[in-house]
Every structure is written in structure tokens, then in C-alpha cells.
Amino acid sequence: MSADIGGRECLCYWLGHVRLSRIIILVSVILFLVPLITHYYLSSVESGVSSNIHDVHSHLDLSEDYSLLKAQELRTRVEELIRIKGSVSSELRDMESKRQKLQLELTSYTRHIEQLKQELLHQQTELNRLKISVEQAQVAQREALQQNTPELALPLRLTANVLPDTLKPISIKSSENCRMHSCFDHSRCSLTSAFPVYLYDPDMYPVMNNGWDVDGFIKTTLKQTLGYNPHLTHDPKEACIFLVLVGEALADSKEINSRPLDLNALKKLPYWGGDGRNHVLINLARRDLSVGLGDVFHSMDTGRAILVQSTFSYSLFRPKFDLIVSPVLGPPGGDVWQDCVSMLPARRKYLLSFQGEMKNHSAKINSNLTPYFGDDELIIQKLATPSIESVKELDMFIVEHLREMARGTTSDKFLFEFECVPANEEVQGGGGNDWALCGTDSSRKAVLKESTFALILVPGNPDLISTTLLQARIYEALRSGAIPVILGGDKVELSYSEVIAWRRVCIFLPRARVTELHFLLRSFPDTDLLSFRRQGRFIWERYLSSVQNTVDTIVAVLRDRLGIPPKPVDDIPAISVFNSTFKPLQTDVLTGEAEPEENLGPLEPPYASPAFRRNYSLLLTQGHELWNLWGDPFRLYPQLPFDTLLPSDAKFLGSGMGFRPIGKGAGGAGKEFCEALGGNNPREQFTVVILTYEREQVLINSLSRLHGLPYLNKVVVIWNSPKPPLEDLRWPDIGVPIHVVKATRNSLNNRFLPLDIVETEAVLSVDDDAHLRHDEIMFGFRVWREHRDRIVGFPGRFHAWDLNYQNSWLYNSNYSCELSMVLTGAAFIHKYYMYLYWYWLPQAIRDKVDEYMNCEDIAMNFLVSHVTRKPPVKVTSRWTFRCPGCPVSLSEDETHFQERHRCINFFTQVFGYTPLLNTQYRADSILFKTRIPHDKQKCFKFI
């Protein structure tokens, strides 16, 4: 028994000092062997076989003879071993539980270490950003201290404050030689005066003789349209110029032989000043297009007054002083696109057309003009008869050659009518050897819209530099998209020629080149035909189409002569959705997703883009573009997307104010790139404009995601809902001001309101459910800085030709290798285009947007492409935006795409063509997918 106890103690001692793995192996062996041995032993006992007892003894390594043991004792031994196994298993379970606990603690510590590493990285990034911000602030401070030129802004007005002095009248000879330097009083027109214009009320100050009166339509509409002009003043003391309306003069009866203009009444005007300086006499033609009434100032002493009309002779016209204008044949104002026809196709039914008649009115003309010109003028006219006859012979040759051209065998078709059919003595105009108009306005328009070119024959009278009929023919041709071909154009002057580049609109040919006319017209490719046609419609719509445009253009040309900038464009006041006593709740808890750790630029205080810095130099350096290309000469804008750029070395040689070159000019990779904006323009920021409608939580999430965004100036939320925000709505503190602007009504056009609180050139227009990462926004901003005149954004779309009907466009959002639009739900645009959207774009387009509650982004793409003739720029690979949990948007409506199809085709009708252009590339970061050394960083980690 003692040996048995000693064996157990040895076994326990051995089990306590062996490794866990050995114990597990031993127990496994025991658990495997014991059942086998027990089964074998019991079988031996029952069978009485004793030959295996010795083997069993040897396997169990027991000192006693099992043959002497009973079955009960064996069971006890087995139970003891089972108990030992249970005890060992329990200890193993306890040890495994401790191991798992230690493993959980180890995982928790590891996770905590990773969090500390991320926090360390975040703090290091913030520290680097703060260092960059401090450095940028120090640079800005040094610039402010070193600045030696004042910051330009809108100037204070400096106007005259006394009435014009009365001076002696000048001689007729001096009047004939008047120029701006000799007959204009510049002292009343300071550069900062804003060019105040005073209008003599034609009802209070009539200047017409008895039996004559100014056309009622012109009188009424001129007073009305001038009332909309920002330069109008009712104080004659501060006026720079004084407008006097003298026509269109209409006689009460045909028997009246007196002149229309009463010189005595004219010179008795209260501010005439004795010599009429700074007075502008306006004679606008509308119904009577004849030479006689077109020139009411002939042989009249008007002193130093500037004459404005459509008909001038060489002897009367004073270049750069008097002004040739087009007759007012259009409506008072408003949209005029309905009067135009499509610019396409480039080549129309007739290559060239002409309708007109020159009647022999010599006797009638002489008798009619006797009251106007006097006996001396008649003698001069008779002496000039031989030269007029020679001109008539040339006219006859030209007419005959044109008829032969029409009878030719070429495939080109011509329409020439040199006699009005049916014959009508009441043809419009005539006299002065000028070609009268045939038919009605609608019949002439029907011919012109089928003509590629419109032939215009200049008056046969060599002394006429312009006639009302000539200007009327140009008006009608441009309206219908027919390119004017002026035969004899080397001897005439067109309206507003000192500012309008007519050679981009009309073809001027000497009469001697009539034999080369057909060859010349055949040489024009389609691109040039459409360029002429597009420019012609641009000039017609802006300067000729209505009374409003005519009046504004007259004022603008006179102001342009003096180098005075126009008045600034009107910003729309931003009215807060909150009243003055309510203070919205704020929260520091940001609900947006965490941004990847990446230093994208410094955090700066709000910095508005410098405004009105080119008030006086713009007209000198880019005056041609203002009048003929992308500009608007009627208003002064804070900035333009077309401002000229400095040479690269200028920023280091005296003109570095505001510039932040990469690596201070040395360049660099990602590290240096994130520290400065670089590029070709001075530093600037951008404004985020968000349009929202009753989706408060979606809006709050979007605002939260803007926290910590570099170069962000402010956020403007356009609240389109009639219901104010909830009073307990908590607005996130994102480090920049958030302005919530109340919209007057629910309209998608409100996305492009030119609000006064938007103080940056760059505007990021985003939907409230658009989710953009900070690096995507920053990359888009940097790309926009290099393409300021274009839309730069993320979701791309394109217009596709309808192959089923072959006459319309379809809106397409499928994945494509070619696009023509970038949706303004996530795009950068220049604020200049927001002004154009509201003040220049036809009202019909904004009405269509309100009708469909759709298509404002298509309208903006049309506008920008029309102005620039460039496609938009797409950045990054984003094609669509998903907003999990957001309410259903308008774009998911079944009719959404159908409406957008119709929008594209309607906008094409309004513009006269489809200005959208295709592009086949997108912009990515320069070092995107470029292998760089390990010690360098890419410009953006994920772009």
C-alpha cells in the first residue's frame, strides 16, 4: 500500500513539473489507452485466459500482479484515472480562459496604440497646417506693410454741381469742324462721375415746328427705356450730357413745307448754354426710312451739339463726334429671340438674295428737299449731276452682271428682284439714289431666312455716308441670319462703328469687285459662315434689336468715348431666413464622415477677392472684347473670368503681391504643393453655395463635412422652402460663416443668384446631398483657377443626337468617353456667369426652368459654352453621387429625363443653335499614377 501511495506522489510531482504541452499529450495518450486496456482486461477475466496478464502488467507499468486484483478494484482504478482527467481538463479550461482574456487585453492595447498613432498623425497634420497658416499670414502681413498702391474699389462720385454757363454761339464753320476735344466740356464729366445723363422731357420742351411732332411710340418708349438706364439723372446740375429727342419727326399733313426742327426752340432750352455743348440731339427713324426725314439736321446750325441719326452725308458727319445709329425697328424691349431664325444649316437655299427698287424720283426729290436745303444746295446738287450719272451707269452694270449670275449654270441659286412685284408706288424709302425696300417685313424675312448671304447695294449718291435704308437692310439681314454683303462698303459707315467690329459681321466689297463676288462667296467654309452668322446675331440682339438696346448703346458709346466706366452691376441683397433677434443654435458635434489624413492647405481667415481693380484700364485693354465678344459694356463687374495674366517672372520682379508660388518659386512635389496655391493667379478663396428644400438633416450632414476645408471663404445656403428652419435645429460650427438666405420663391434658378454676400470669384455650387471629399474639392478648385472661364466639376453628362427622328437632341447620363456638360450640382463657376444668368440670359429660359422645376444646370452649361465656345472641364473619376438615407430627389422622377430632352431642344431654339461642345478628357493630378521616389509625396494621395 505504501508503494502505491509513493507511486501516486511521484506521479503528481511529475505532473506538476512538466510543461503544459507534455501534459496534454500524456493525458491524450492515457485517454486513448485506458479504454482499450480496460476492455481487453475484462475480456481476459471472463474468458479465464491468464496468458495475457503479464502483458497487461507490463503495459500499465504496475508493480503488483493484476491477476490477484478483483474487478471492483479495477473499476476503482479506472474511476481514479477519469477523475484525474477531469481535474486536468478543468485546469486546461481555466488556463485557456486566462489566455483568451490576455488576448483580448492585448488586442485592446493594440487598438489603443493604433488610435494614438492616428491621433499623433492627425495632430502632426494639424500642426503642419497651422505652421503653413502662420507662414501664409506672415507673408500677407509683409505684403500689407510693403504695399505702396491703394486697393481700388468703387470710386466716390464726383459730379458737377452748377448749371452750364451761357457762352456765345460758335460759327457754322467751327460747328462743322467739331470734335470731342474742341466742342465738348469735359469738366462736367469727371472720371468718377458715373456719367449722369439728363433727358429733356419732349412734352415739356418741344423743339419741333408747328405741324410736326415726334413719333408717339418713340417718345413714349424712349422715356420709359431711359428710365431703366442707371445713368439717368433728374438733376441738371450734375448732368454730364443732355439728351434732346428730335425725331422721328412726323408731319400732321402732306402739305407742310416747313422744316421739322425749330432752331429757336432748340436754342431756348434752359441748359443749352448758348452753344449747345454737351447736348445730344437724337433723331431715331422708325416708320419713314427716306433720306429726307432721315437727315433733319442738314444745313442747320446746331452749334456744339452731338448729332445722332441714321442718315448722314460726308459734309455733315463729324467722325468721332456725331454718331450713326440703326433705326428702331424692334419692340421696346424684352426677349427678342422669337424674331430670329435658326443658324443652321450653314448653307441655305439661296447663296445670295436681293430685293429692292431704285425709282427715278429726281424731280420729286428736288421739290421735296427745297425746304430743307435751300437754293445753294440745289445748285451744288445740279453741279454734281454728272458724277451721279456715272454712278448710275455703274449701278446698271452691277444689276446686269447680277442677272447674268442668276442665269448661270452653277448649282448655286440666287434670288434677285430689282423691281418690286407687284409694282407699288408706296415702297418703303427711296430717294437720294437709294434702294427702297420691297414688300412687307414678313415677306422680306421669308426670303432672308432662306439666304446664306444678303446683298446690300449702297446708295448711288456719293455724298451719303449712311442712310436709314442701308442700316435697315443690315438690321433685317442680321435678324434673319443672312450674312450682309455690302457692295460699295468701302464708302459707307455703319452704326456704332467706333466700338463694333463690323468686319466680323459683314463682308465689305468695293463695287468694282462685283465680277469676283460669286467666287468670293463660294470660298467661305461652313465654319466661317456660322462664325459670321453667330457674331451677327450677337450684335443684333445686344445693340440693335429693341428701343431699350438702342438707347443703352447710345449712352454707352458716348460714355466709352470719355473713358468713364459704367455703373457697377447690381448685386441681389441676401435676406437672412432668420430675423434680427433670433440667434440660431450651434453645435460642436460634427456628423460628417472623417476625412483621410492629408494636408491640403492652410486654414486662413476669410479673404474676399479683390474687386473693381480694373475700372479704368479695362476699357483700354479689353474694350474690343467687351463690345464684340464675351463682355457687357453696359455694366461694370467686380471681376471677369477673362482678366489678363502676368508673365511668370513678373511675380518675382516687382508684381508678386498676393502670389503664393510653389516652394517660393523653386517648385516641388506634394509637401511643397500643399503649402501654397501656386498657379498663375494671386491667392484667393471660394464660396460654397448650397440649394436646399426641407431636408434639414441632409443639409446639416453636408455642412458638417465642410469643417476644416482649406481656402473656404463662407457657405451660403439658399433656403428654397417657404417654411423657416426649425428653431431647435443645431447648425454645425465649421470654422467659417454660414449664411442661410431666404428665397423669394421656390425656384431652381435661385442656385445662381448673384448675391452681395458672395465675395469671391470662385463659387462651388453643390446640391445638399452631394458628398465630396476635401481632396476632391481642393483639386477641383485648383483646376478651376487655370480654367476660370469654364465650368469645372465632377458629374459629366452629354447631349446625344436622336437617331430615330434625326431632328432633335437627347439628354444622356450614361457612361461615355465624350461629354459636353458638367452638372452644377457639384461644380465650380465664376460669379460673372451668375450675373449673366440673371441679367443677360433670355427670360424664357428661366421661365422654362421654373415650369419643369428642372434644367437650370443645362441652362448654365449652354450659357458658358455660348460665351466662351469651350466645353466644360471634368475632374476626377466621379460620375454620380449617392446619398444613403436621403429622401427621393427630383432627379429620380420618371419625367426627369423627358423634361431634360425638351429643355435642350428648347434652349437650342432660343440660342439659335446648340452651343454645347464635346470634350474627351478629364483632369487628374499631375503625379497621378506616377512612380516617384520614396522621399517625395504626390500632389494628392487619392487623386
PDB file of C-alpha atoms in Angstrom, residues 770-901:
ATOM      1  CA  ALA A 770     -23.705  65.802 -52.838  1.00  0.00           C
ATOM      2  CA  HIS A 771     -20.869  64.134 -50.958  1.00  0.00           C
ATOM      3  CA  LEU A 772     -17.435  65.381 -51.979  1.00  0.00           C
ATOM      4  CA  ARG A 773     -14.190  64.655 -50.157  1.00  0.00           C
ATOM      5  CA  HIS A 774     -11.963  67.559 -49.210  1.00  0.00           C
ATOM      6  CA  ASP A 775      -9.202  66.498 -51.588  1.00  0.00           C
ATOM      7  CA  GLU A 776     -11.691  66.350 -54.464  1.00  0.00           C
ATOM      8  CA  ILE A 777     -12.913  69.863 -53.703  1.00  0.00           C
ATOM      9  CA  MET A 778      -9.382  71.207 -53.435  1.00  0.00           C
ATOM     10  CA  PHE A 779      -8.327  69.585 -56.685  1.00  0.00           C
ATOM     11  CA  GLY A 780     -11.383  70.978 -58.451  1.00  0.00           C
ATOM     12  CA  PHE A 781     -10.611  74.442 -57.069  1.00  0.00           C
ATOM     13  CA  ARG A 782      -7.022  74.310 -58.307  1.00  0.00           C
ATOM     14  CA  VAL A 783      -8.137  73.171 -61.762  1.00  0.00           C
ATOM     15  CA  TRP A 784     -10.759  75.937 -61.916  1.00  0.00           C
ATOM     16  CA  ARG A 785      -8.064  78.525 -61.185  1.00  0.00           C
ATOM     17  CA  GLU A 786      -6.487  77.555 -64.505  1.00  0.00           C
ATOM     18  CA  HIS A 787      -9.843  77.466 -66.377  1.00  0.00           C
ATOM     19  CA  ARG A 788     -11.666  80.394 -64.806  1.00  0.00           C
ATOM     20  CA  ASP A 789     -13.883  80.986 -67.832  1.00  0.00           C
ATOM     21  CA  ARG A 790     -15.290  77.443 -67.825  1.00  0.00           C
ATOM     22  CA  ILE A 791     -17.413  75.174 -65.658  1.00  0.00           C
ATOM     23  CA  VAL A 792     -15.163  72.795 -63.704  1.00  0.00           C
ATOM     24  CA  GLY A 793     -16.888  69.988 -61.874  1.00  0.00           C
ATOM     25  CA  PHE A 794     -17.473  66.335 -61.214  1.00  0.00           C
ATOM     26  CA  PRO A 795     -20.583  64.657 -62.718  1.00  0.00           C
ATOM     27  CA  GLY A 796     -20.389  64.733 -66.520  1.00  0.00           C
ATOM     28  CA  ARG A 797     -23.258  64.387 -68.998  1.00  0.00           C
ATOM     29  CA  PHE A 798     -23.653  64.792 -72.750  1.00  0.00           C
ATOM     30  CA  HIS A 799     -26.214  65.616 -75.414  1.00  0.00           C
ATOM     31  CA  ALA A 800     -26.831  62.890 -77.983  1.00  0.00           C
ATOM     32  CA  TRP A 801     -28.441  63.168 -81.403  1.00  0.00           C
ATOM     33  CA  ASP A 802     -31.822  61.473 -81.675  1.00  0.00           C
ATOM     34  CA  LEU A 803     -31.190  58.793 -84.285  1.00  0.00           C
ATOM     35  CA  ASN A 804     -34.868  57.935 -84.532  1.00  0.00           C
ATOM     36  CA  TYR A 805     -36.177  61.355 -85.536  1.00  0.00           C
ATOM     37  CA  GLN A 806     -32.934  62.955 -86.816  1.00  0.00           C
ATOM     38  CA  ASN A 807     -34.037  66.453 -85.811  1.00  0.00           C
ATOM     39  CA  SER A 808     -33.528  66.846 -82.072  1.00  0.00           C
ATOM     40  CA  TRP A 809     -31.246  66.225 -79.119  1.00  0.00           C
ATOM     41  CA  LEU A 810     -31.473  63.815 -76.201  1.00  0.00           C
ATOM     42  CA  TYR A 811     -30.053  64.251 -72.718  1.00  0.00           C
ATOM     43  CA  ASN A 812     -27.812  61.315 -71.774  1.00  0.00           C
ATOM     44  CA  SER A 813     -26.236  60.353 -68.442  1.00  0.00           C
ATOM     45  CA  ASN A 814     -24.737  57.015 -69.490  1.00  0.00           C
ATOM     46  CA  TYR A 815     -21.046  56.351 -69.056  1.00  0.00           C
ATOM     47  CA  SER A 816     -19.346  57.848 -72.059  1.00  0.00           C
ATOM     48  CA  CYS A 817     -15.879  58.705 -73.363  1.00  0.00           C
ATOM     49  CA  GLU A 818     -17.226  62.048 -74.523  1.00  0.00           C
ATOM     50  CA  LEU A 819     -19.179  64.646 -72.576  1.00  0.00           C
ATOM     51  CA  SER A 820     -20.476  68.164 -73.147  1.00  0.00           C
ATOM     52  CA  MET A 821     -21.926  69.204 -69.778  1.00  0.00           C
ATOM     53  CA  VAL A 822     -20.844  69.234 -66.153  1.00  0.00           C
ATOM     54  CA  LEU A 823     -23.741  69.346 -63.724  1.00  0.00           C
ATOM     55  CA  THR A 824     -23.775  72.332 -61.404  1.00  0.00           C
ATOM     56  CA  GLY A 825     -24.863  70.119 -58.524  1.00  0.00           C
ATOM     57  CA  ALA A 826     -21.101  69.822 -57.893  1.00  0.00           C
ATOM     58  CA  ALA A 827     -19.141  72.326 -59.957  1.00  0.00           C
ATOM     59  CA  PHE A 828     -17.043  75.488 -59.767  1.00  0.00           C
ATOM     60  CA  ILE A 829     -18.209  78.527 -61.758  1.00  0.00           C
ATOM     61  CA  HIS A 830     -17.194  82.179 -61.881  1.00  0.00           C
ATOM     62  CA  LYS A 831     -19.574  84.638 -60.254  1.00  0.00           C
ATOM     63  CA  TYR A 832     -19.609  86.595 -63.547  1.00  0.00           C
ATOM     64  CA  TYR A 833     -21.781  83.866 -65.069  1.00  0.00           C
ATOM     65  CA  MET A 834     -24.267  84.229 -62.228  1.00  0.00           C
ATOM     66  CA  TYR A 835     -24.732  87.863 -63.270  1.00  0.00           C
ATOM     67  CA  LEU A 836     -25.164  86.836 -66.895  1.00  0.00           C
ATOM     68  CA  TYR A 837     -27.667  84.137 -65.913  1.00  0.00           C
ATOM     69  CA  TRP A 838     -29.954  86.723 -64.312  1.00  0.00           C
ATOM     70  CA  TYR A 839     -29.296  89.866 -66.358  1.00  0.00           C
ATOM     71  CA  TRP A 840     -28.414  88.634 -69.848  1.00  0.00           C
ATOM     72  CA  LEU A 841     -29.949  85.199 -70.372  1.00  0.00           C
ATOM     73  CA  PRO A 842     -33.391  85.416 -72.026  1.00  0.00           C
ATOM     74  CA  GLN A 843     -36.234  85.310 -69.539  1.00  0.00           C
ATOM     75  CA  ALA A 844     -37.811  82.434 -71.481  1.00  0.00           C
ATOM     76  CA  ILE A 845     -35.058  80.094 -70.323  1.00  0.00           C
ATOM     77  CA  ARG A 846     -35.549  80.902 -66.644  1.00  0.00           C
ATOM     78  CA  ASP A 847     -39.307  80.515 -67.131  1.00  0.00           C
ATOM     79  CA  LYS A 848     -38.751  77.057 -68.638  1.00  0.00           C
ATOM     80  CA  VAL A 849     -36.629  76.086 -65.620  1.00  0.00           C
ATOM     81  CA  ASP A 850     -39.476  77.119 -63.328  1.00  0.00           C
ATOM     82  CA  GLU A 851     -42.034  75.332 -65.478  1.00  0.00           C
ATOM     83  CA  TYR A 852     -40.221  71.987 -65.290  1.00  0.00           C
ATOM     84  CA  MET A 853     -38.517  72.579 -61.919  1.00  0.00           C
ATOM     85  CA  ASN A 854     -35.525  71.217 -63.783  1.00  0.00           C
ATOM     86  CA  CYS A 855     -32.733  72.052 -66.248  1.00  0.00           C
ATOM     87  CA  GLU A 856     -31.030  75.009 -64.537  1.00  0.00           C
ATOM     88  CA  ASP A 857     -27.712  73.162 -64.844  1.00  0.00           C
ATOM     89  CA  ILE A 858     -28.256  72.646 -68.575  1.00  0.00           C
ATOM     90  CA  ALA A 859     -29.062  76.345 -68.954  1.00  0.00           C
ATOM     91  CA  MET A 860     -25.796  77.339 -67.255  1.00  0.00           C
ATOM     92  CA  ASN A 861     -23.824  74.963 -69.493  1.00  0.00           C
ATOM     93  CA  PHE A 862     -25.498  76.498 -72.547  1.00  0.00           C
ATOM     94  CA  LEU A 863     -24.652  79.993 -71.331  1.00  0.00           C
ATOM     95  CA  VAL A 864     -20.968  79.376 -70.582  1.00  0.00           C
ATOM     96  CA  SER A 865     -20.363  77.421 -73.784  1.00  0.00           C
ATOM     97  CA  HIS A 866     -22.122  80.150 -75.782  1.00  0.00           C
ATOM     98  CA  VAL A 867     -19.932  82.888 -74.308  1.00  0.00           C
ATOM     99  CA  THR A 868     -16.603  81.035 -74.424  1.00  0.00           C
ATOM    100  CA  ARG A 869     -17.088  78.487 -77.244  1.00  0.00           C
ATOM    101  CA  LYS A 870     -15.353  75.979 -74.973  1.00  0.00           C
ATOM    102  CA  PRO A 871     -16.542  72.752 -73.325  1.00  0.00           C
ATOM    103  CA  PRO A 872     -16.558  72.270 -69.543  1.00  0.00           C
ATOM    104  CA  VAL A 873     -13.754  70.560 -67.623  1.00  0.00           C
ATOM    105  CA  LYS A 874     -14.480  67.363 -65.721  1.00  0.00           C
ATOM    106  CA  VAL A 875     -12.273  66.442 -62.761  1.00  0.00           C
ATOM    107  CA  THR A 876     -11.700  63.082 -61.035  1.00  0.00           C
ATOM    108  CA  SER A 877     -13.484  59.844 -61.840  1.00  0.00           C
ATOM    109  CA  ARG A 878     -16.792  60.672 -60.147  1.00  0.00           C
ATOM    110  CA  TRP A 879     -19.803  60.225 -62.411  1.00  0.00           C
ATOM    111  CA  THR A 880     -22.734  60.144 -59.990  1.00  0.00           C
ATOM    112  CA  PHE A 881     -23.413  60.847 -56.312  1.00  0.00           C
ATOM    113  CA  ARG A 882     -25.145  58.569 -53.897  1.00  0.00           C
ATOM    114  CA  CYS A 883     -26.665  59.779 -50.654  1.00  0.00           C
ATOM    115  CA  PRO A 884     -27.708  56.829 -48.473  1.00  0.00           C
ATOM    116  CA  GLY A 885     -30.768  57.631 -46.421  1.00  0.00           C
ATOM    117  CA  CYS A 886     -31.571  60.826 -48.307  1.00  0.00           C
ATOM    118  CA  PRO A 887     -35.175  61.498 -49.373  1.00  0.00           C
ATOM    119  CA  VAL A 888     -36.025  60.949 -53.007  1.00  0.00           C
ATOM    120  CA  SER A 889     -34.646  63.778 -55.146  1.00  0.00           C
ATOM    121  CA  LEU A 890     -36.204  65.444 -58.177  1.00  0.00           C
ATOM    122  CA  SER A 891     -33.780  63.635 -60.481  1.00  0.00           C
ATOM    123  CA  GLU A 892     -35.384  60.280 -59.688  1.00  0.00           C
ATOM    124  CA  ASP A 893     -38.789  61.310 -61.014  1.00  0.00           C
ATOM    125  CA  GLU A 894     -39.979  59.385 -64.070  1.00  0.00           C
ATOM    126  CA  THR A 895     -40.381  62.526 -66.156  1.00  0.00           C
ATOM    127  CA  HIS A 896     -36.949  63.911 -65.237  1.00  0.00           C
ATOM    128  CA  PHE A 897     -35.183  62.749 -68.385  1.00  0.00           C
ATOM    129  CA  GLN A 898     -38.076  63.598 -70.682  1.00  0.00           C
ATOM    130  CA  GLU A 899     -38.068  67.155 -69.385  1.00  0.00           C
ATOM    131  CA  ARG A 900     -34.334  67.431 -69.895  1.00  0.00           C
ATOM    132  CA  HIS A 901     -34.688  66.252 -73.501  1.00  0.00           C
TER     133      HIS A 901
END
